[in-house]
PDB file of C-alpha atoms in Angstrom:
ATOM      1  CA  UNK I   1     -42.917  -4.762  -4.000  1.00 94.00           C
ATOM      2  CA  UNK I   2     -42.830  -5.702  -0.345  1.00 95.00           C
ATOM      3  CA  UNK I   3     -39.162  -4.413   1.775  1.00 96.00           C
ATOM      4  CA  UNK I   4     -36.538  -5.575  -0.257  1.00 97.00           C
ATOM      5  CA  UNK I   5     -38.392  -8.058  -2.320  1.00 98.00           C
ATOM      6  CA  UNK I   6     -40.204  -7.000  -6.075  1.00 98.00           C
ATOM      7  CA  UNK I   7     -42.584  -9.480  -8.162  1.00 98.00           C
ATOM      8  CA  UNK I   8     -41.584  -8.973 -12.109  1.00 98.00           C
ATOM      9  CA  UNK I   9     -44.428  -8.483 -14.435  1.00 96.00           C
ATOM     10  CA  UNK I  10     -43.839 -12.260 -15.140  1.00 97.00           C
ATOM     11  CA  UNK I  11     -43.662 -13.470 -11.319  1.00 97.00           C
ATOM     12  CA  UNK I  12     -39.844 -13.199 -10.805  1.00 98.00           C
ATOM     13  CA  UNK I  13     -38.985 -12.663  -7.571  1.00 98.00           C
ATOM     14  CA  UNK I  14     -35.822  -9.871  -7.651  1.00 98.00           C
ATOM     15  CA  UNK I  15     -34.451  -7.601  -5.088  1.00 98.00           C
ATOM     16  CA  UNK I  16     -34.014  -3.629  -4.461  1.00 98.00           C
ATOM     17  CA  UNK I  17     -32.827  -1.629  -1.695  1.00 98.00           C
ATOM     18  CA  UNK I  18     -35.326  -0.287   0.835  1.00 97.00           C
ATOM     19  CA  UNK I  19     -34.649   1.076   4.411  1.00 93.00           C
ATOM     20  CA  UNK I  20     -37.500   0.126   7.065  1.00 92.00           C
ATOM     21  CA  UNK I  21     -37.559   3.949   7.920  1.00 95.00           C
ATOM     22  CA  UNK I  22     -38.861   7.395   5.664  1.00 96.00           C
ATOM     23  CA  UNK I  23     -37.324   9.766   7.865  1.00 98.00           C
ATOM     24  CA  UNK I  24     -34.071  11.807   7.188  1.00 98.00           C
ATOM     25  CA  UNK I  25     -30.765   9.669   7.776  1.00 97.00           C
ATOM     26  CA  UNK I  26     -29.478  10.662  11.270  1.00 96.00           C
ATOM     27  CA  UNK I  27     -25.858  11.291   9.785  1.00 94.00           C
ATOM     28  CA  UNK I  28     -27.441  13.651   7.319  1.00 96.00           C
ATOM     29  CA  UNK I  29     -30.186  14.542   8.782  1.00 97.00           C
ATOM     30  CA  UNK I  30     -29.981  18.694   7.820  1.00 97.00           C
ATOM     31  CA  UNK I  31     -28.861  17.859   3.877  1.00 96.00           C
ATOM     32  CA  UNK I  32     -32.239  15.778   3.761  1.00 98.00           C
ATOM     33  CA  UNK I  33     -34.652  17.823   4.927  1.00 98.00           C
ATOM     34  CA  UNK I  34     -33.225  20.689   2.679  1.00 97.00           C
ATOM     35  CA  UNK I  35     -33.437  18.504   0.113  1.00 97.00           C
ATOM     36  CA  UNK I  36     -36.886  17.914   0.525  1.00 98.00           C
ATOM     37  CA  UNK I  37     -37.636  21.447   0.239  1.00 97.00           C
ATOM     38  CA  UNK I  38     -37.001  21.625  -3.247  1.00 97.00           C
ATOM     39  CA  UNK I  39     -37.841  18.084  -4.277  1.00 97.00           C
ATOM     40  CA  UNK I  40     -41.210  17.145  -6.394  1.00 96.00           C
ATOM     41  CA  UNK I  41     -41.552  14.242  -4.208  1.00 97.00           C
ATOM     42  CA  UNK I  42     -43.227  13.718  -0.860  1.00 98.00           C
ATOM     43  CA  UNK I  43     -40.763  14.150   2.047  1.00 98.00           C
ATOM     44  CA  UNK I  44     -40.985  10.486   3.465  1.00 98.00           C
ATOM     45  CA  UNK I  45     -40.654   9.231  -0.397  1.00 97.00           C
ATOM     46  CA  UNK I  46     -38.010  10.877  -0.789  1.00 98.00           C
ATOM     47  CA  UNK I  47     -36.383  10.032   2.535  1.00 98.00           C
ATOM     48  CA  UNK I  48     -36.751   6.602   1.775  1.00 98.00           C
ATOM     49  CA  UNK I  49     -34.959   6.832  -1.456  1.00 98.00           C
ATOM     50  CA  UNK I  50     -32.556   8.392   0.182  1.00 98.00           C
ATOM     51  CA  UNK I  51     -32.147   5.543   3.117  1.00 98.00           C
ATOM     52  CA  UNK I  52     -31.983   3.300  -0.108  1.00 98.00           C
ATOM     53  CA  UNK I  53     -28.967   4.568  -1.678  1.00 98.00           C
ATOM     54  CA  UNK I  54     -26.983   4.795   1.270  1.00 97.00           C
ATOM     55  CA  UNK I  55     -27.651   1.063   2.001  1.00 97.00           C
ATOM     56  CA  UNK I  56     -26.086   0.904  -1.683  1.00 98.00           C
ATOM     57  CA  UNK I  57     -22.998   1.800  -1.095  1.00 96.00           C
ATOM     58  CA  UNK I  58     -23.548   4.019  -4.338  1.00 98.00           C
ATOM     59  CA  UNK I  59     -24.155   7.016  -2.293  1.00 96.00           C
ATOM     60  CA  UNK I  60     -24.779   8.743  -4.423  1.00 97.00           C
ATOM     61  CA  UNK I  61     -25.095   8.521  -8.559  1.00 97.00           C
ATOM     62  CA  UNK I  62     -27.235   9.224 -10.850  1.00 97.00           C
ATOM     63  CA  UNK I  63     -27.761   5.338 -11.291  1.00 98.00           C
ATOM     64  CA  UNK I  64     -30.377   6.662  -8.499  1.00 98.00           C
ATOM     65  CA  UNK I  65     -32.122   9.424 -10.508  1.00 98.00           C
ATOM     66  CA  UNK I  66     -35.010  10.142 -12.372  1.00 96.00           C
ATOM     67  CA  UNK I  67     -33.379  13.178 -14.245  1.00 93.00           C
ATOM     68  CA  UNK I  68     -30.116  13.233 -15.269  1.00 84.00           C
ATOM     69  CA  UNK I  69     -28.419  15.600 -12.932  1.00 90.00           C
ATOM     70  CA  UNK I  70     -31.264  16.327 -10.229  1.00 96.00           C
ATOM     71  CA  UNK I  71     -30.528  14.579  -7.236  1.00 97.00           C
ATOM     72  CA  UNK I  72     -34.125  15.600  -5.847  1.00 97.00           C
ATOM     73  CA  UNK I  73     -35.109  12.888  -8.288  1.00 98.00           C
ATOM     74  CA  UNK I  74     -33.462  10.208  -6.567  1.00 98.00           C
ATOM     75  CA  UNK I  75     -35.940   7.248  -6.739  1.00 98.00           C
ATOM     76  CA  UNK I  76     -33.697   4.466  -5.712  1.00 98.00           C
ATOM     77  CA  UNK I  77     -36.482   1.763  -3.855  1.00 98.00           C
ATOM     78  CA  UNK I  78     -38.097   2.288  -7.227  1.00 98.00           C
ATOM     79  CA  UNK I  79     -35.227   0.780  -8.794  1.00 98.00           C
ATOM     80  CA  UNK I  80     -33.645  -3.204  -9.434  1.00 98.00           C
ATOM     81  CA  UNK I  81     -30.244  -3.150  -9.400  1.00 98.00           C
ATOM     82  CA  UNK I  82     -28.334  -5.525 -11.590  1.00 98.00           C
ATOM     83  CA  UNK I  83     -25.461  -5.871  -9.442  1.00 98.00           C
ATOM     84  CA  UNK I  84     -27.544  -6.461  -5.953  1.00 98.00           C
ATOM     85  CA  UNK I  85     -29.201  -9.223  -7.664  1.00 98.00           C
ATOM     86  CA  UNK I  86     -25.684 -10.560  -9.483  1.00 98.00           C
ATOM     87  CA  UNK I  87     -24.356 -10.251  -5.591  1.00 98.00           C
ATOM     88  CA  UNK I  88     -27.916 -12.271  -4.103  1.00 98.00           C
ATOM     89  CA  UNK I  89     -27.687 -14.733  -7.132  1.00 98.00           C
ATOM     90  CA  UNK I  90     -23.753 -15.686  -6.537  1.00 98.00           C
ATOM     91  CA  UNK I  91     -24.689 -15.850  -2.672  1.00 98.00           C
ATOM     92  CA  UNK I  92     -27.605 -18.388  -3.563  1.00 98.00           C
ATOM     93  CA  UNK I  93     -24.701 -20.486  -5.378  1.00 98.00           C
ATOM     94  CA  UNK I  94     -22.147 -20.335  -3.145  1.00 98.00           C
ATOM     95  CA  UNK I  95     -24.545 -21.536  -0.259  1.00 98.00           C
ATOM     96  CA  UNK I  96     -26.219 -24.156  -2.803  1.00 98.00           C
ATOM     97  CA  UNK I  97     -22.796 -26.247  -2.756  1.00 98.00           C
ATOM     98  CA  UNK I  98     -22.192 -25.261   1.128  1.00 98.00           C
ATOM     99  CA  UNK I  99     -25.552 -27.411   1.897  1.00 98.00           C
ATOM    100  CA  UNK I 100     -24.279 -29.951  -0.739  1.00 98.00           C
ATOM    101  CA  UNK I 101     -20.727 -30.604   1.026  1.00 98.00           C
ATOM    102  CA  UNK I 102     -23.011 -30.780   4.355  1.00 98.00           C
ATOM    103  CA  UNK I 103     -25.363 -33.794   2.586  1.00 98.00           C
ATOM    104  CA  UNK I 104     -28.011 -31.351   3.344  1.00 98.00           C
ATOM    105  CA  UNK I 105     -29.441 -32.223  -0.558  1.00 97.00           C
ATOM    106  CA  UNK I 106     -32.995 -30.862  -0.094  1.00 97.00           C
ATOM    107  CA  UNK I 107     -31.485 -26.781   1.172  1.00 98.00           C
ATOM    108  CA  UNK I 108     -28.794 -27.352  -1.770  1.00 98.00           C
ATOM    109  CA  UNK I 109     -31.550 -28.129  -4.436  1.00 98.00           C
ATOM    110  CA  UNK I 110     -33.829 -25.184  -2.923  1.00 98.00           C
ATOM    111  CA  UNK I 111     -31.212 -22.991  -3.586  1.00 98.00           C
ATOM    112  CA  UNK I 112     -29.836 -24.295  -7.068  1.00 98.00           C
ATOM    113  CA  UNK I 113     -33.334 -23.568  -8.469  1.00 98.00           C
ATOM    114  CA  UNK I 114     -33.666 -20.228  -6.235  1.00 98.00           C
ATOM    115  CA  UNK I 115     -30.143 -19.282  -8.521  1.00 98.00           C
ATOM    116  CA  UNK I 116     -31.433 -20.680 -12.044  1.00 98.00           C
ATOM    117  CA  UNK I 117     -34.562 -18.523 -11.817  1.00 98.00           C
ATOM    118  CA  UNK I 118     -32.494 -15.017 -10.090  1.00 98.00           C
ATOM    119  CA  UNK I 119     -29.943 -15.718 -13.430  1.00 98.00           C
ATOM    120  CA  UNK I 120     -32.404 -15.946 -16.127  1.00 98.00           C
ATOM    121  CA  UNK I 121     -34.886 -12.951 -14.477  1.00 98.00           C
ATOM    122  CA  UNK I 122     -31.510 -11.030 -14.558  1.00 98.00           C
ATOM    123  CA  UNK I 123     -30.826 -11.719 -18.208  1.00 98.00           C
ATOM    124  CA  UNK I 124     -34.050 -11.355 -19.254  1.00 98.00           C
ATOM    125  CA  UNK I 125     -35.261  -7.693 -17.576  1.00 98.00           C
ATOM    126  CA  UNK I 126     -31.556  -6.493 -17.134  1.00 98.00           C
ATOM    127  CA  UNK I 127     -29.623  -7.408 -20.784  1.00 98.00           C
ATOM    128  CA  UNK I 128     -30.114  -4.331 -23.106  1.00 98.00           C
ATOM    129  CA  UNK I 129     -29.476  -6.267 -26.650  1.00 98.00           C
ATOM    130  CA  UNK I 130     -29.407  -3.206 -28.653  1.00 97.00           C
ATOM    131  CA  UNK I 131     -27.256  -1.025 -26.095  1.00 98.00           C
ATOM    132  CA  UNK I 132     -24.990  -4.216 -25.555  1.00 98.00           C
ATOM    133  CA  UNK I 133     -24.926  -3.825 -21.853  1.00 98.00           C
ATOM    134  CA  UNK I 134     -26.656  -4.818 -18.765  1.00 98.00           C
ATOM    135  CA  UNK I 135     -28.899  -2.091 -17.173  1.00 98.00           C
ATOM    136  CA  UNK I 136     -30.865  -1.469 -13.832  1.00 98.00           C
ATOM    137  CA  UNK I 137     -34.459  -1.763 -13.941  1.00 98.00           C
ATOM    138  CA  UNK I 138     -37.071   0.986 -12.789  1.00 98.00           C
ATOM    139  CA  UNK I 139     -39.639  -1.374 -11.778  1.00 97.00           C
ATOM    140  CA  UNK I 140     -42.250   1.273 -10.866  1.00 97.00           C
ATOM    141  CA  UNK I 141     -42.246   2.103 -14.752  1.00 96.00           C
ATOM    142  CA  UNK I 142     -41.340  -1.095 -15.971  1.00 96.00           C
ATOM    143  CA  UNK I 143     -38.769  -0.435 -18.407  1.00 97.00           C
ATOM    144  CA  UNK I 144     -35.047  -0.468 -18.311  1.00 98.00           C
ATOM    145  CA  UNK I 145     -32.929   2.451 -16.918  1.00 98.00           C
ATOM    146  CA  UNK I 146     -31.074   4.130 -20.125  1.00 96.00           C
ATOM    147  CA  UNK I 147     -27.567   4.917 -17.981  1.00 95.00           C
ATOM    148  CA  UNK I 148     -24.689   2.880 -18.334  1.00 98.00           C
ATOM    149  CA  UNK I 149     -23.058   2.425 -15.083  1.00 98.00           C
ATOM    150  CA  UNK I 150     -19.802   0.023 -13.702  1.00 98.00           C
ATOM    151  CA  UNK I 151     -22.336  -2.043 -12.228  1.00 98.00           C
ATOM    152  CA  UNK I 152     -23.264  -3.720 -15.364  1.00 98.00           C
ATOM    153  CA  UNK I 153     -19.694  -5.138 -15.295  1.00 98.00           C
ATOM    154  CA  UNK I 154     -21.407  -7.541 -12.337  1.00 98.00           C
ATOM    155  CA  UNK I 155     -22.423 -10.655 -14.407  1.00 98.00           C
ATOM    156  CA  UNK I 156     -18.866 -11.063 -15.764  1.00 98.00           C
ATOM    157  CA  UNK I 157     -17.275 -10.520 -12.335  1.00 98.00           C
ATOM    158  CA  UNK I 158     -19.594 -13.760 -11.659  1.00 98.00           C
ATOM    159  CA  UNK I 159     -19.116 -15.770 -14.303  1.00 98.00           C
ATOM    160  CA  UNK I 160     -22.978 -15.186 -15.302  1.00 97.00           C
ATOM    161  CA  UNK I 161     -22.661 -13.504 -18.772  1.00 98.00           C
ATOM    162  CA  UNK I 162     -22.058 -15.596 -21.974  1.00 98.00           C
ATOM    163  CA  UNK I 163     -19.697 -14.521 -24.120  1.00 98.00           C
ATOM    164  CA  UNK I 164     -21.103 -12.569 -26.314  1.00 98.00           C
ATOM    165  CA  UNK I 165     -23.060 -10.570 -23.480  1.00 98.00           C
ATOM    166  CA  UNK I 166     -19.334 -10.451 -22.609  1.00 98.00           C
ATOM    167  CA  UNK I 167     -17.689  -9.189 -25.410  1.00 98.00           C
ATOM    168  CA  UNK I 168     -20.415  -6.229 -26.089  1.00 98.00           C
ATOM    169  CA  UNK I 169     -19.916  -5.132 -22.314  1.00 98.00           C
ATOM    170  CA  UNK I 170     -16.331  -5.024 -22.475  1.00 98.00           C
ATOM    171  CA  UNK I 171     -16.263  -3.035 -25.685  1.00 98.00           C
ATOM    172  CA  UNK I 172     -18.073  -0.507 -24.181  1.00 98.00           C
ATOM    173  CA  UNK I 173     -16.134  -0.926 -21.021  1.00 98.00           C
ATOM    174  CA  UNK I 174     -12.764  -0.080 -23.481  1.00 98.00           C
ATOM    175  CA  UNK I 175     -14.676   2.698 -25.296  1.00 98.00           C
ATOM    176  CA  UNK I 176     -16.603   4.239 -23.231  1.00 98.00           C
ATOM    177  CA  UNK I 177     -15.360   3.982 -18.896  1.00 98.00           C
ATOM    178  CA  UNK I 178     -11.697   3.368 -19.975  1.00 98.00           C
ATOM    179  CA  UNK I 179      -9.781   6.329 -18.877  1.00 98.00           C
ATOM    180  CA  UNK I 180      -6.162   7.748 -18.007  1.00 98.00           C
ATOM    181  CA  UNK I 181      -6.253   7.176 -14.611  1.00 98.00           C
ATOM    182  CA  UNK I 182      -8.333   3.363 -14.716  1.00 98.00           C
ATOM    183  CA  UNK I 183     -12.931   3.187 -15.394  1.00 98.00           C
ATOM    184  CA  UNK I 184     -14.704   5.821 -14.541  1.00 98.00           C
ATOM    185  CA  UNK I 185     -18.104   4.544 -12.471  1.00 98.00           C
ATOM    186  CA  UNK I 186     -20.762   6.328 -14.515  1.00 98.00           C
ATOM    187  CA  UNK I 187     -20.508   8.229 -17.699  1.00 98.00           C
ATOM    188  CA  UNK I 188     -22.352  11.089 -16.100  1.00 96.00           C
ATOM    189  CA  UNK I 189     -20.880  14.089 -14.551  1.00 96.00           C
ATOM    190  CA  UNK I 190     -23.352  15.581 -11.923  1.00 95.00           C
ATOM    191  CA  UNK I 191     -21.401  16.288  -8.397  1.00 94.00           C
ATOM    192  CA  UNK I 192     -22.160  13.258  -6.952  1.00 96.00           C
ATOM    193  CA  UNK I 193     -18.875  11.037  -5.721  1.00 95.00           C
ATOM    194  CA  UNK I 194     -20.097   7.621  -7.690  1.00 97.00           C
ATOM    195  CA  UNK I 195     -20.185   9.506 -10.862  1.00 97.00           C
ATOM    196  CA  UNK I 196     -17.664  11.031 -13.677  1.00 97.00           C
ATOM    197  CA  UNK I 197     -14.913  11.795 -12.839  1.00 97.00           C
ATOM    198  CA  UNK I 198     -14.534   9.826 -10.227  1.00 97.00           C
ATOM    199  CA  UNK I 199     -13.179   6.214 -10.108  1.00 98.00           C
ATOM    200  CA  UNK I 200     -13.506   3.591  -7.177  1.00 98.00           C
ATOM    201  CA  UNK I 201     -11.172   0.759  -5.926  1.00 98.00           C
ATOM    202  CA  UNK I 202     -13.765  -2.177  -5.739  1.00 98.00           C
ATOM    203  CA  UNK I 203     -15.425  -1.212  -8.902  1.00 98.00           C
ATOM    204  CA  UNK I 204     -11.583  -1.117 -10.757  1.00 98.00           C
ATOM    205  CA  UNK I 205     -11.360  -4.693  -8.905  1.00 98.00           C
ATOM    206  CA  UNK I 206     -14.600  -6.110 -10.351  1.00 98.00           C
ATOM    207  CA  UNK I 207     -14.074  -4.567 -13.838  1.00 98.00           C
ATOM    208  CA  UNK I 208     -10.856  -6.410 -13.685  1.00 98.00           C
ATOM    209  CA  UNK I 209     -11.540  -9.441 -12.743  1.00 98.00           C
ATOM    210  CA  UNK I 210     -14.689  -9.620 -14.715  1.00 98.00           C
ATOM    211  CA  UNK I 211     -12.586  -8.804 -17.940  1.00 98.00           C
ATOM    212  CA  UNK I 212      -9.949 -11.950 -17.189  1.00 98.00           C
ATOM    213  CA  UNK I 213     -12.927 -14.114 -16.715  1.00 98.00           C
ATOM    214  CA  UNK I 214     -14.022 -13.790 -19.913  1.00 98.00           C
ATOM    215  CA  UNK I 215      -9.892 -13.775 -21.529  1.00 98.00           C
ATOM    216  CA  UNK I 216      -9.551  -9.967 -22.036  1.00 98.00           C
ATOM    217  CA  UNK I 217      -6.606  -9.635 -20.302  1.00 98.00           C
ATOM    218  CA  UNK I 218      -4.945  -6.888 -22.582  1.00 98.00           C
ATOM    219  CA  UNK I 219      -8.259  -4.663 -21.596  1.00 98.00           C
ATOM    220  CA  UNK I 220      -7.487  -6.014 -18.151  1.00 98.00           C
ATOM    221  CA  UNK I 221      -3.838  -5.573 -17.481  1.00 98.00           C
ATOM    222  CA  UNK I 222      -4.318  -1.439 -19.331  1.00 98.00           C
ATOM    223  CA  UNK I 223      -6.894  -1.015 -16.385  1.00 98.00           C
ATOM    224  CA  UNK I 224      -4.788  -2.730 -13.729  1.00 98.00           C
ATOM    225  CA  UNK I 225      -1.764  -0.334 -14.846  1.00 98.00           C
ATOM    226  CA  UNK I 226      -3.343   3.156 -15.191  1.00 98.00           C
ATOM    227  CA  UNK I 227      -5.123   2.594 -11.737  1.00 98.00           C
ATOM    228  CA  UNK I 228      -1.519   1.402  -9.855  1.00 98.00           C
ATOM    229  CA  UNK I 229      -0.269   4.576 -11.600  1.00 98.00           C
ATOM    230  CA  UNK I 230      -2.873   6.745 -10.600  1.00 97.00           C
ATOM    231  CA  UNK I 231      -2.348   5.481  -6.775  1.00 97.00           C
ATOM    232  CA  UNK I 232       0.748   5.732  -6.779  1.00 97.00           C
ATOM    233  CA  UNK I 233       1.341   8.933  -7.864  1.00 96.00           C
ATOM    234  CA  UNK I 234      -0.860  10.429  -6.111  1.00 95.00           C
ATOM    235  CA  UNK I 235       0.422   8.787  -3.424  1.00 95.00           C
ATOM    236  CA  UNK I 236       4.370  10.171  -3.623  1.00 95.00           C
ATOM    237  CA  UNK I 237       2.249  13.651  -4.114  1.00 94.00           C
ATOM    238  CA  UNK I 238       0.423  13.505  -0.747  1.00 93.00           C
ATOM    239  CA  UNK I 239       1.742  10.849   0.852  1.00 94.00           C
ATOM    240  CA  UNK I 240      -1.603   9.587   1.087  1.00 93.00           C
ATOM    241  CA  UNK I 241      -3.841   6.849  -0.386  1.00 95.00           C
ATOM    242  CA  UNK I 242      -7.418   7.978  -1.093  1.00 95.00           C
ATOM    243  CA  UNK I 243     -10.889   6.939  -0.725  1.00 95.00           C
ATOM    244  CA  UNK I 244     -11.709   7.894  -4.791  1.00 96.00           C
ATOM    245  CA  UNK I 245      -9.637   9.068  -7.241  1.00 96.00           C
ATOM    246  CA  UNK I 246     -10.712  11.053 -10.352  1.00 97.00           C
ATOM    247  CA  UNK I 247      -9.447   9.204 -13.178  1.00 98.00           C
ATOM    248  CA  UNK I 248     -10.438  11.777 -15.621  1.00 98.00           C
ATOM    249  CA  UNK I 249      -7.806  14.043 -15.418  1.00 97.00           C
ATOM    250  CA  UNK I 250      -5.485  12.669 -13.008  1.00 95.00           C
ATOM    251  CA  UNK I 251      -3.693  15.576 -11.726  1.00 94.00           C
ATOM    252  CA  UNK I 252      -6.664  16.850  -9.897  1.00 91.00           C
ATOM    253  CA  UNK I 253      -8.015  15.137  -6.879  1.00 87.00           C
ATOM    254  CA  UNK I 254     -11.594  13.716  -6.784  1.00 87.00           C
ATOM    255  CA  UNK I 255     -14.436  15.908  -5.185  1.00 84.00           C
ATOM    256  CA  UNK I 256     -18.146  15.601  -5.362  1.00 84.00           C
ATOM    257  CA  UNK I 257     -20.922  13.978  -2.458  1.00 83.00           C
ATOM    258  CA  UNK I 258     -21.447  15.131   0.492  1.00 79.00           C
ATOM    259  CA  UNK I 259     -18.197  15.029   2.607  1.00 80.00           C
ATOM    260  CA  UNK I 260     -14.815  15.776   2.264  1.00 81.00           C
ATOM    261  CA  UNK I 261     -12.299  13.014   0.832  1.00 81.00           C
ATOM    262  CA  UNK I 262     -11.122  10.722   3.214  1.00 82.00           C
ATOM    263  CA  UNK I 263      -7.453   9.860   3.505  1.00 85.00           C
ATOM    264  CA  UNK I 264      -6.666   5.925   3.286  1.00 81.00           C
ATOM    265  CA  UNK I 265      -9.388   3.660   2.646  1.00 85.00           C
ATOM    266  CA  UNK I 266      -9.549  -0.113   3.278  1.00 93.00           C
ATOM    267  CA  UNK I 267     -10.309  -1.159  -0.071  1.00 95.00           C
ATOM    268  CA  UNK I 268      -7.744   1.184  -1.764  1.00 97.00           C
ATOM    269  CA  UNK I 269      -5.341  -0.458   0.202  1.00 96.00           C
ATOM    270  CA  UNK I 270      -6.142  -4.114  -0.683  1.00 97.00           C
ATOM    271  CA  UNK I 271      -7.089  -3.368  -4.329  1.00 98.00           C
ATOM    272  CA  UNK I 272      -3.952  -1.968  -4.988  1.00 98.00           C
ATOM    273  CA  UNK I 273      -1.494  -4.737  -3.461  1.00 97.00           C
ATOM    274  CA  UNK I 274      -3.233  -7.052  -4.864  1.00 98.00           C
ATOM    275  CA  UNK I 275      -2.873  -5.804  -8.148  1.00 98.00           C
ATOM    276  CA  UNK I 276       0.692  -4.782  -8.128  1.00 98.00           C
ATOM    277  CA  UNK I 277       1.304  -8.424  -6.722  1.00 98.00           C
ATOM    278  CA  UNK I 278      -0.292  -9.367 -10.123  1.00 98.00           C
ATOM    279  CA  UNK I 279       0.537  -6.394 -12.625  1.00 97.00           C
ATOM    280  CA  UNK I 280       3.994  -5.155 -11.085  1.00 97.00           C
ATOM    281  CA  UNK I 281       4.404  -1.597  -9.384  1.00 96.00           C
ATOM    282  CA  UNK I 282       4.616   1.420 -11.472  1.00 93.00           C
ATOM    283  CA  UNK I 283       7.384   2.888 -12.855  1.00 84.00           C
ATOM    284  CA  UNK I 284       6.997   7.063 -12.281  1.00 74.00           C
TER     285      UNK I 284
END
């Protein structure tokens, strides 16, 4: 691996997150080094990890750890993340046909190879035939991660998955994340704000619109409803929209990471207008 790029045991280029820096994060700067403390890892390692998830956005989940539960584990630059590369692979495509509608042929072929080769490195190291599902990768140990995780909804938000990838995920999708108040973003609970209980606007969006893709819009709509009903009750309770909302048990508000809830949120916002727009307000 070199920054953000790592060579598959085949030669497939994919991408991680990695931060230029192993120091603490200046925002967090006393929770790292006390995390250090007790962690197996060297301090810069770990510090790097750290750096990693927060560029994630997934900060933090267990998608991160190397045992379930321990966030001194976190070994996320060690990890390939199937819904970076789904992101990196629809970017290649969507600036493939921008060079094409320029006449700029040679850049648009460059990059319609670039995507072919990101697509079938993703199928092959990050579809888990027997679990149905698509996984991260821990490089370092070359083998797939064994969580299940929202971000494997990625390659049918994209339009990547065939349809019977398709059909397993969103079985386990209905079976498994499917809860009262919408999905729930990992099926583990540890503490940590992008795990159980908890249950994020853009990942409800993606999960959504993944599941129409592929024509499963009774799973679809079900999701759509429970999370407008969830917001808005919560919302005539507080008079507040949320950042997270635990869609466990959805009379409690949702806790966990490493600051307090924040009240209104960008992408709560947007999600939900867009989906009443679609799905209708709820009735309370």
């Amino acid at each position: 691996a070199n920054f953000h790029c790592v060579r598959m045991p085949d030669g497939e280029i994919l991408n991680r997150y990695k931060d230029e820096w192993n120091t603490p994060r200046p925002e967090s700067y006393r929770e790292d080094v006390e995390l250090a403390a007790v962690s197996q890892q060297p301090a810069a390692e770990l510090y790097g990890h750290l750096r990693a998830g927060a560029e994630s956005g997934w900060d933090f989940s267990s998608r991160w750890f190397s045992r379930a539960g321990d966030f001194s584990s976190i070994h996320c630059t060690g990890i390939v993340p199937v819904d970076l590369n789904c992101l990196l692979l629809n970017l290649e495509q969507t600036l493939a046909h921008a060079y094409e509608l320029k006449g700029e042929t040679g850049h648009s072929i460059r990059l319609v190879l670039a995507a072919d080769k990101r697509k079938k490195a993703v199928e092959k190291y990050c579809w888990n035939e027997s679990a149905g599902f698509y996984m991260d990768v821990d490089w370092v140990e070359g083998k797939q991660k064994t969580a299940m995780t929202l971000a494997g909804i990625s390659p049918l938000y994209f339009k990547h998955a065939d349809n019977h990838k398709a059909d397993r995920v969103q079985e386990h999708i209905r079976d498994l994340f499917l809860k009262d108040g919408g999905v729930v973003s990992t099926l583990e609970t540890t503490g940590q704000q992008w795990d159980a209980p908890n249950g994020w606007a853009p990942l409800q969006w993606m999960t959504i619109k993944g599941l129409e893709n592929y024509g499963f819009t009774e799973l679809a709509g079900e999701i759509a409803r429970r999370w407008i009903r969830l917001n808005t009750a919560v919302f005539k309770r507080t008079g507040k929209l949320m950042e997270k909302y635990n869609v466990v048990n959805t009379h409690l508000e949702a806790g966990g990471g490493e600051y307090e809830g924040q009240d209104g949120f960008g992408w709560t916002n947007g999600v939900l207008l867009a989906l009443i727009q679609q799905y209708g307000a709820a009735d309370l």
